[in-house]
mmCIF file with all atom_site columns, C-alpha atoms in Angstrom:
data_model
loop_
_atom_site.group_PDB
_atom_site.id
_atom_site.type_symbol
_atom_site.label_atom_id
_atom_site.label_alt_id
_atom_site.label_comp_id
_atom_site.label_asym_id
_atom_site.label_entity_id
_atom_site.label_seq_id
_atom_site.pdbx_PDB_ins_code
_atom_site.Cartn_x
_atom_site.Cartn_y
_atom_site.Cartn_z
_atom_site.occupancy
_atom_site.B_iso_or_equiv
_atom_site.pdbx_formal_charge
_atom_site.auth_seq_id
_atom_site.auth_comp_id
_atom_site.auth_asym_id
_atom_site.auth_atom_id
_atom_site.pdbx_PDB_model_num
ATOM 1   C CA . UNK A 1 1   ? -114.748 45.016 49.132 1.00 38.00 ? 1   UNK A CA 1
ATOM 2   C CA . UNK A 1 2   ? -114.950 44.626 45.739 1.00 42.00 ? 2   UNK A CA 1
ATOM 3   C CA . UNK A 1 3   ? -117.351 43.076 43.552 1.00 43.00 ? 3   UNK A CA 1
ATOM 4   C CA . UNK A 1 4   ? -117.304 39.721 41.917 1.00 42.00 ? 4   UNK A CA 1
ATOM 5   C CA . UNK A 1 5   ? -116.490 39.358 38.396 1.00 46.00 ? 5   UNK A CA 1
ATOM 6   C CA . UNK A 1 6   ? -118.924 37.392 36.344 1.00 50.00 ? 6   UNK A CA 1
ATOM 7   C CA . UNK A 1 7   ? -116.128 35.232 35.049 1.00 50.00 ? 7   UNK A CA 1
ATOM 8   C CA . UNK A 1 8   ? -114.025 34.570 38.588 1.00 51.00 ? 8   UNK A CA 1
ATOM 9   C CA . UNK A 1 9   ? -117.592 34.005 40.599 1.00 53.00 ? 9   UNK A CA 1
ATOM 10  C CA . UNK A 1 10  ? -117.126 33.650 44.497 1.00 53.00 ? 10  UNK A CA 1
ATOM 11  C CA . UNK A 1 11  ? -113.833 33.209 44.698 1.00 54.00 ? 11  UNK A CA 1
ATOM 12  C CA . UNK A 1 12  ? -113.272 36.613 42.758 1.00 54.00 ? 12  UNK A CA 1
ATOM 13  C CA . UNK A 1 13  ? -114.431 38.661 45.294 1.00 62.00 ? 13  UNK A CA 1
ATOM 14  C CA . UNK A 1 14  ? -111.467 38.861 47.653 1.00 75.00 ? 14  UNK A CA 1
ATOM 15  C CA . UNK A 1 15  ? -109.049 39.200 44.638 1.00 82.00 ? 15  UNK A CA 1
ATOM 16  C CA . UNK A 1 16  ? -106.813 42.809 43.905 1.00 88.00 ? 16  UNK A CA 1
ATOM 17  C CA . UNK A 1 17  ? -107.694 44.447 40.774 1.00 91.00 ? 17  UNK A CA 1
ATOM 18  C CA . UNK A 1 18  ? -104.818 43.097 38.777 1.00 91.00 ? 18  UNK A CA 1
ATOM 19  C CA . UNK A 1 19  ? -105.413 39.664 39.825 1.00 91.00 ? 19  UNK A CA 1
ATOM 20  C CA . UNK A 1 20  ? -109.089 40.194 39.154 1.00 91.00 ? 20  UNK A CA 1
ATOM 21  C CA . UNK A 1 21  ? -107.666 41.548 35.498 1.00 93.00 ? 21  UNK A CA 1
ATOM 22  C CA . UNK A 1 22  ? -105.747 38.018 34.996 1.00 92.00 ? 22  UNK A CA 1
ATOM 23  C CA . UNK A 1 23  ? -107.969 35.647 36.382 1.00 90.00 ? 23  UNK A CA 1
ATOM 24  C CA . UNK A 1 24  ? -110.496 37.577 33.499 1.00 92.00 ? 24  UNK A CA 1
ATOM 25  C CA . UNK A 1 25  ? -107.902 37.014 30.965 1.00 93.00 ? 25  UNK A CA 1
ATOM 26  C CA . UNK A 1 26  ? -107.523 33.403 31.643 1.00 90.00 ? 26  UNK A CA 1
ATOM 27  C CA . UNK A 1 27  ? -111.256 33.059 31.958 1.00 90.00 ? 27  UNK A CA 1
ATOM 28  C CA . UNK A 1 28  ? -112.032 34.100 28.547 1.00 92.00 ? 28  UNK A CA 1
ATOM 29  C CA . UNK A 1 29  ? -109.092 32.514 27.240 1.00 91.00 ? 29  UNK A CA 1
ATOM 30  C CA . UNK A 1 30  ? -110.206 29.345 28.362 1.00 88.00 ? 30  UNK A CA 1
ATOM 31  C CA . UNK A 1 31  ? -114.165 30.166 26.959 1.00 88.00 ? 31  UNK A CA 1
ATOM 32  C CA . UNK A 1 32  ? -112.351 30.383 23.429 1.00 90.00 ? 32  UNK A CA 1
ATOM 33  C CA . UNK A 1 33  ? -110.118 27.052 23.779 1.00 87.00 ? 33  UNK A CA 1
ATOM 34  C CA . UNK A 1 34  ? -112.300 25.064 25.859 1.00 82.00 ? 34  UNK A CA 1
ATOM 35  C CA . UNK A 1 35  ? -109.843 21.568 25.165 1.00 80.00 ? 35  UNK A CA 1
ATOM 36  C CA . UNK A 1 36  ? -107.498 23.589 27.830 1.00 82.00 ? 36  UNK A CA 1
ATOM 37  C CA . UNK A 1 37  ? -109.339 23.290 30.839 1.00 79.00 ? 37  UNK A CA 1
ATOM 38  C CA . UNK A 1 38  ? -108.921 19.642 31.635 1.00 73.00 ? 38  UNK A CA 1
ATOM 39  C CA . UNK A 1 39  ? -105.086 20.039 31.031 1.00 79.00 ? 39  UNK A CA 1
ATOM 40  C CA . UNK A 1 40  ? -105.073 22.749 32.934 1.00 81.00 ? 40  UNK A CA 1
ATOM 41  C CA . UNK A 1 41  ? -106.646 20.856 35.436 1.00 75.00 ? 41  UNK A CA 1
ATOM 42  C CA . UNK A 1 42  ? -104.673 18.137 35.630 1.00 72.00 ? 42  UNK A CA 1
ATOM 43  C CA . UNK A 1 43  ? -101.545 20.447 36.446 1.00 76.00 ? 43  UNK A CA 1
ATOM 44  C CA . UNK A 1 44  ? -103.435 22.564 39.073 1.00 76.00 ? 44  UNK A CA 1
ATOM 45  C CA . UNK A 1 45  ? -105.075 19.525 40.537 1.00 67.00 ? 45  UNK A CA 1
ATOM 46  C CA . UNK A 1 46  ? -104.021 16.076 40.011 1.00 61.00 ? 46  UNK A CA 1
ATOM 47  C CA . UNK A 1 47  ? -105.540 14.604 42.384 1.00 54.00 ? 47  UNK A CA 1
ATOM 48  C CA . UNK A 1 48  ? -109.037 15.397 41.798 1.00 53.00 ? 48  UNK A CA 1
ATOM 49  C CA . UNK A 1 49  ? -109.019 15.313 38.393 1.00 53.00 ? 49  UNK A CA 1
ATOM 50  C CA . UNK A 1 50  ? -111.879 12.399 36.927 1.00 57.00 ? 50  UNK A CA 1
ATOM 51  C CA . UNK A 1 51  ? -114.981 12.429 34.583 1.00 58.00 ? 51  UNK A CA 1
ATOM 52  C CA . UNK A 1 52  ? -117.805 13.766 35.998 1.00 59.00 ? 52  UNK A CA 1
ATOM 53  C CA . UNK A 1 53  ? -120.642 11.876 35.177 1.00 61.00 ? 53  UNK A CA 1
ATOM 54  C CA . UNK A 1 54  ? -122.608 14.974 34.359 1.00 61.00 ? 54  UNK A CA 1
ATOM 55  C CA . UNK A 1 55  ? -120.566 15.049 31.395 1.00 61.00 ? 55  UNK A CA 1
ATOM 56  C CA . UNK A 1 56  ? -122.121 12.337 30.015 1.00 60.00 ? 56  UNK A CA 1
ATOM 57  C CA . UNK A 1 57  ? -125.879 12.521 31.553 1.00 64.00 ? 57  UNK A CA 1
ATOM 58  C CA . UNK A 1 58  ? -126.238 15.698 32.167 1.00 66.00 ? 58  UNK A CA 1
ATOM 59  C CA . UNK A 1 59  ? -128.189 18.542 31.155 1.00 67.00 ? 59  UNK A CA 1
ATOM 60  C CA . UNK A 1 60  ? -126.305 19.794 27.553 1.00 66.00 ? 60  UNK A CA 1
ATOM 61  C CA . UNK A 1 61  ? -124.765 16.532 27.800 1.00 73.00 ? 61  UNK A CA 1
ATOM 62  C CA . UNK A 1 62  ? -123.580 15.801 23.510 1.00 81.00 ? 62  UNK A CA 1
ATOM 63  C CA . UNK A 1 63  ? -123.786 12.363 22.305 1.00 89.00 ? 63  UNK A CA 1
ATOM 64  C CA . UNK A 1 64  ? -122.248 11.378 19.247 1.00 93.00 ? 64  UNK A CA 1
ATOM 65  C CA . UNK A 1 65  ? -123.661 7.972  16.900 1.00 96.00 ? 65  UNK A CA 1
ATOM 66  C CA . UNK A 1 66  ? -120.556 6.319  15.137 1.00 97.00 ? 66  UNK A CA 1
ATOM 67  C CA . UNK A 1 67  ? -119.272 2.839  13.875 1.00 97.00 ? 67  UNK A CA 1
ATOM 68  C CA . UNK A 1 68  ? -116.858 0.854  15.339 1.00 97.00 ? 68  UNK A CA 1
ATOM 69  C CA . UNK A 1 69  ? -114.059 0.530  12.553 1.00 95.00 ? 69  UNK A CA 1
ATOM 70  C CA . UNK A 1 70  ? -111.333 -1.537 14.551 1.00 91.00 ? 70  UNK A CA 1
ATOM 71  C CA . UNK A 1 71  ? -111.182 -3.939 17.262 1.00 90.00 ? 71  UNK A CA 1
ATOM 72  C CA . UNK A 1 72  ? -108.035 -5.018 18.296 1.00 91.00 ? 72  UNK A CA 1
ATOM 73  C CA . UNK A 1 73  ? -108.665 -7.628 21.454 1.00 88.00 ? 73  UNK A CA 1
ATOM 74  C CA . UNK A 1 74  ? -104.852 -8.389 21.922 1.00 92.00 ? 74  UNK A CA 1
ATOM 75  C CA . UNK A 1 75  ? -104.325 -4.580 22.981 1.00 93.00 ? 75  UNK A CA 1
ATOM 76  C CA . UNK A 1 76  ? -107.701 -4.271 24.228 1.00 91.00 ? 76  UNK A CA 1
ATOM 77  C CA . UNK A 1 77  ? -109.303 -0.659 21.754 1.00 93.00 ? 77  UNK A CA 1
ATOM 78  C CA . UNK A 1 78  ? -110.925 -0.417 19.082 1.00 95.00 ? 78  UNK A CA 1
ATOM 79  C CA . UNK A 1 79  ? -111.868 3.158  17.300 1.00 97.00 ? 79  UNK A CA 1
ATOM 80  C CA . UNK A 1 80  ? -115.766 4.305  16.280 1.00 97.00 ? 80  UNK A CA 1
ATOM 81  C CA . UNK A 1 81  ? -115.673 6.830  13.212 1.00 97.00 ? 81  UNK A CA 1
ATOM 82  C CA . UNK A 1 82  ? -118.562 9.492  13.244 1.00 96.00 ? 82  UNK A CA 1
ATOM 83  C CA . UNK A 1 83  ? -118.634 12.378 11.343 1.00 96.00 ? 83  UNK A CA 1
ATOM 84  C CA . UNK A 1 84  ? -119.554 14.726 13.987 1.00 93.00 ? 84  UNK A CA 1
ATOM 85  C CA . UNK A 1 85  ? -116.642 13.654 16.336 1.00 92.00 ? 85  UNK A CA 1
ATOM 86  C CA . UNK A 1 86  ? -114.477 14.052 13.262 1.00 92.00 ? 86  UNK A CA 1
ATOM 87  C CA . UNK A 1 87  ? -115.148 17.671 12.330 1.00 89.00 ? 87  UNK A CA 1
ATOM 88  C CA . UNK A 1 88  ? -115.231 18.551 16.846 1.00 87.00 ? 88  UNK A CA 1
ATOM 89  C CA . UNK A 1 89  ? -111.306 16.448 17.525 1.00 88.00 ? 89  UNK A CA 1
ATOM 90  C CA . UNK A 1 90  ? -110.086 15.748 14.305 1.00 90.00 ? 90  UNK A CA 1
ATOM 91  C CA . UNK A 1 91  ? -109.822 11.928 14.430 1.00 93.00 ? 91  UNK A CA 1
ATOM 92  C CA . UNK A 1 92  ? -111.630 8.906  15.209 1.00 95.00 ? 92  UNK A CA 1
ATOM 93  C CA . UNK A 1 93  ? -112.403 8.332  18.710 1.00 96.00 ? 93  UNK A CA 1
ATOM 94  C CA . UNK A 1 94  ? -110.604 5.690  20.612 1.00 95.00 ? 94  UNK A CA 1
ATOM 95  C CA . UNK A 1 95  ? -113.052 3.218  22.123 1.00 95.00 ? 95  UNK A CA 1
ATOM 96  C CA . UNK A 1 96  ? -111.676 1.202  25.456 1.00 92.00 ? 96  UNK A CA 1
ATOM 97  C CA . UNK A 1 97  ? -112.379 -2.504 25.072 1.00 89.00 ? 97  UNK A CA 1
ATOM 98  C CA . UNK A 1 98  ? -114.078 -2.081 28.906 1.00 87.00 ? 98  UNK A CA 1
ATOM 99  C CA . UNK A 1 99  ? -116.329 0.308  27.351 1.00 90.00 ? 99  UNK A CA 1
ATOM 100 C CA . UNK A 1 100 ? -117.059 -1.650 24.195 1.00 91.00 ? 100 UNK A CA 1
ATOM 101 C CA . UNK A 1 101 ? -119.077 -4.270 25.484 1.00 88.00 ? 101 UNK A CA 1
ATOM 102 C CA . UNK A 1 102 ? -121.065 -6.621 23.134 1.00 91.00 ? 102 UNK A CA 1
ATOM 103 C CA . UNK A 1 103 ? -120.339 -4.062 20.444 1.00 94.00 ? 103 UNK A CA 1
ATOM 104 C CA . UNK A 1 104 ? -118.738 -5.323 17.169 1.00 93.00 ? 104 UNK A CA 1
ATOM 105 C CA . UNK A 1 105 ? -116.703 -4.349 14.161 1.00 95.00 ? 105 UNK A CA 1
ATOM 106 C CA . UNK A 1 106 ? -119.452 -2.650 11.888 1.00 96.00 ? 106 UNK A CA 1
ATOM 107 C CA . UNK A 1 107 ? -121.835 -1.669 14.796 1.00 96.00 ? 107 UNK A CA 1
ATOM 108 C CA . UNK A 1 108 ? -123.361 1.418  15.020 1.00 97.00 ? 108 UNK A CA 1
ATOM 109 C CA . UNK A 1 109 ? -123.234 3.258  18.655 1.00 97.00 ? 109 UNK A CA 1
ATOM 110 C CA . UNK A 1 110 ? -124.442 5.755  20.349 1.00 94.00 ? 110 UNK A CA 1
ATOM 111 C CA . UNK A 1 111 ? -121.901 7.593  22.262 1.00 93.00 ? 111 UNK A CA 1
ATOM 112 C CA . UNK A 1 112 ? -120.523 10.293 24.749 1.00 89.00 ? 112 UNK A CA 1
ATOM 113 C CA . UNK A 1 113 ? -116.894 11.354 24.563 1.00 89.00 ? 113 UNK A CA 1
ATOM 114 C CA . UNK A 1 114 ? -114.349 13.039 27.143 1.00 84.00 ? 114 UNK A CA 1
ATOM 115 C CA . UNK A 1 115 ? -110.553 13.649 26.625 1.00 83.00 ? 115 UNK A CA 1
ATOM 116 C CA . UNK A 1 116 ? -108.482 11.335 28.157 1.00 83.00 ? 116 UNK A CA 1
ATOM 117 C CA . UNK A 1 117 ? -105.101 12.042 30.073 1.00 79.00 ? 117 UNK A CA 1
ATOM 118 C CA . UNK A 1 118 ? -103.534 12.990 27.109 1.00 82.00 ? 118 UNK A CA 1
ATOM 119 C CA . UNK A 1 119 ? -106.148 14.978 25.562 1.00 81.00 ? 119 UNK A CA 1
ATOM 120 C CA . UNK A 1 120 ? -107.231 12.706 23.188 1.00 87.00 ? 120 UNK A CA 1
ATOM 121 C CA . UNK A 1 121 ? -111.292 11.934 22.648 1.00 90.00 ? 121 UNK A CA 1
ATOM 122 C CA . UNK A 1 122 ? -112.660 8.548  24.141 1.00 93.00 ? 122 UNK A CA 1
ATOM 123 C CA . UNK A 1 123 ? -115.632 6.929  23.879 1.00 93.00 ? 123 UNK A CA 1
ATOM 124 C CA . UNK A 1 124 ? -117.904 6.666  26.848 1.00 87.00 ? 124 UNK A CA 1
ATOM 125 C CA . UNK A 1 125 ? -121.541 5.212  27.792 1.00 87.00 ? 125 UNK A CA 1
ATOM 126 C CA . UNK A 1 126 ? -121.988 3.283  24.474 1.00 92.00 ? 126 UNK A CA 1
ATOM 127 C CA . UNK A 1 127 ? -125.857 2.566  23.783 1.00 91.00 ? 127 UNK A CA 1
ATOM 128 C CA . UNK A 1 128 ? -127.783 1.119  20.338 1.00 94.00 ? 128 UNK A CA 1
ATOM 129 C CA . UNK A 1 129 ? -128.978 4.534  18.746 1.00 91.00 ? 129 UNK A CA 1
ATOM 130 C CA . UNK A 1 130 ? -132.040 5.705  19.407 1.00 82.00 ? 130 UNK A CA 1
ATOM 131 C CA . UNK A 1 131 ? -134.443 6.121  16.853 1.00 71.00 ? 131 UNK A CA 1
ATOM 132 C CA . UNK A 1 132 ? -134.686 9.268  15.027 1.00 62.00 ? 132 UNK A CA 1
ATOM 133 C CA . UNK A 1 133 ? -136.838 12.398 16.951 1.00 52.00 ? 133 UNK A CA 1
ATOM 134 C CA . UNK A 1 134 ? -136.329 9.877  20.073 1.00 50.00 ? 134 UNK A CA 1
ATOM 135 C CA . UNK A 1 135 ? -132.739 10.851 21.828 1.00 47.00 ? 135 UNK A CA 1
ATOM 136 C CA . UNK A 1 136 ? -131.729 12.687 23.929 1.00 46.00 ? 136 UNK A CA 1
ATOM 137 C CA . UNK A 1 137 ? -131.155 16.514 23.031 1.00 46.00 ? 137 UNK A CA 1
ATOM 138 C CA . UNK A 1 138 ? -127.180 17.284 22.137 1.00 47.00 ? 138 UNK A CA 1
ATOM 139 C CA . UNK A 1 139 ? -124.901 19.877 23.658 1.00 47.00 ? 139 UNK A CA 1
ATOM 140 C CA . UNK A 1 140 ? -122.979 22.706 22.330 1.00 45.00 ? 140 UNK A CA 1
ATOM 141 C CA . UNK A 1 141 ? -119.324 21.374 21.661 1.00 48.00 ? 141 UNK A CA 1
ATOM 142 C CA . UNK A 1 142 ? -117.318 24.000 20.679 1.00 46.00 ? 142 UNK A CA 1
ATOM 143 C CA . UNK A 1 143 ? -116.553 23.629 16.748 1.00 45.00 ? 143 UNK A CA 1
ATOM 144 C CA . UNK A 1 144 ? -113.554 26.408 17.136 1.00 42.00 ? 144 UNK A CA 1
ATOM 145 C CA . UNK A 1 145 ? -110.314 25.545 19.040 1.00 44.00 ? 145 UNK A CA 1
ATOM 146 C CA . UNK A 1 146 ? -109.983 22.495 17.577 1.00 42.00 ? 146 UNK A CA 1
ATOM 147 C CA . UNK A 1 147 ? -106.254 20.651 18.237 1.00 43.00 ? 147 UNK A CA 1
ATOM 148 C CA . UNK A 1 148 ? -103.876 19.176 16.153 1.00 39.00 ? 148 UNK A CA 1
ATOM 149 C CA . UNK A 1 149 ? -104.186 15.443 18.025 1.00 41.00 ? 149 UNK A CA 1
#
């Protein structure tokens, strides 16, 4: 039987060498553009794909602080501009009004992001920053691999 690769895990273990070779491949590929996975995903499995909450609570879980820069209530988004969202997806980050809550035009928010169906970053979990030396540690986003959104 032969052994399982560190990037294929369990499932790896029952797999022919070239398999093992291209499941590797796609492994690593996937390390080095990271906004591929949740497409990926999607195509493999529809069905069951969702936001895990560990993305925004868990541990290595990266928040983001922003502003809110629009609100448009008729079509029901707004968009919160932070600098360190900017430089990760290359845009603002589109803000649901059922996310927004009380949050205004002007307000500054604390912040988790995911992609949405279309790969684009949204705003998640929005809390009043915490003070500074008082949040919660932040995760390593990938700054490579960046998209043209």
């Amino acid at each position: 039987e032969e052994e399982s690769s560190a990037l294929g895990g369990e499932a790896a273990k029952s797999l022919g060498e070239e398999d093992q070779e291209i499941l590797d491949r796609m492994c690593a590929d996937l390390e080095k553009r990271p906004h591929l996975a949740f497409p990926l995903a999607q195509w493999m499995i529809p069905q069951y794909t969702f936001a895990p909450s560990a993305a925004l609570t868990g541990v290595g879980a990266r928040r983001f602080v922003g502003r809110i820069t629009t609100v448009n209530v008729q079509k029901g988004f707004s968009f919160i501009n932070s600098k360190e969202a900017l430089d990760i997806f290359g845009k603002d980050v589109f803000l649901h009004i059922a996310q927004r809550g009380e949050f205004q035009v002007n307000d500054e928010v604390d912040f988790a992001v995911l992609l949405n169906k279309d790969g684009m970053p949204q705003a998640f979990d929005l809390n009043v920053p915490q003070q500074p030396g008082k949040g919660a540690g932040k995760g390593d986003w990938p700054t490579s691999g960046k998209g043209d959104w």
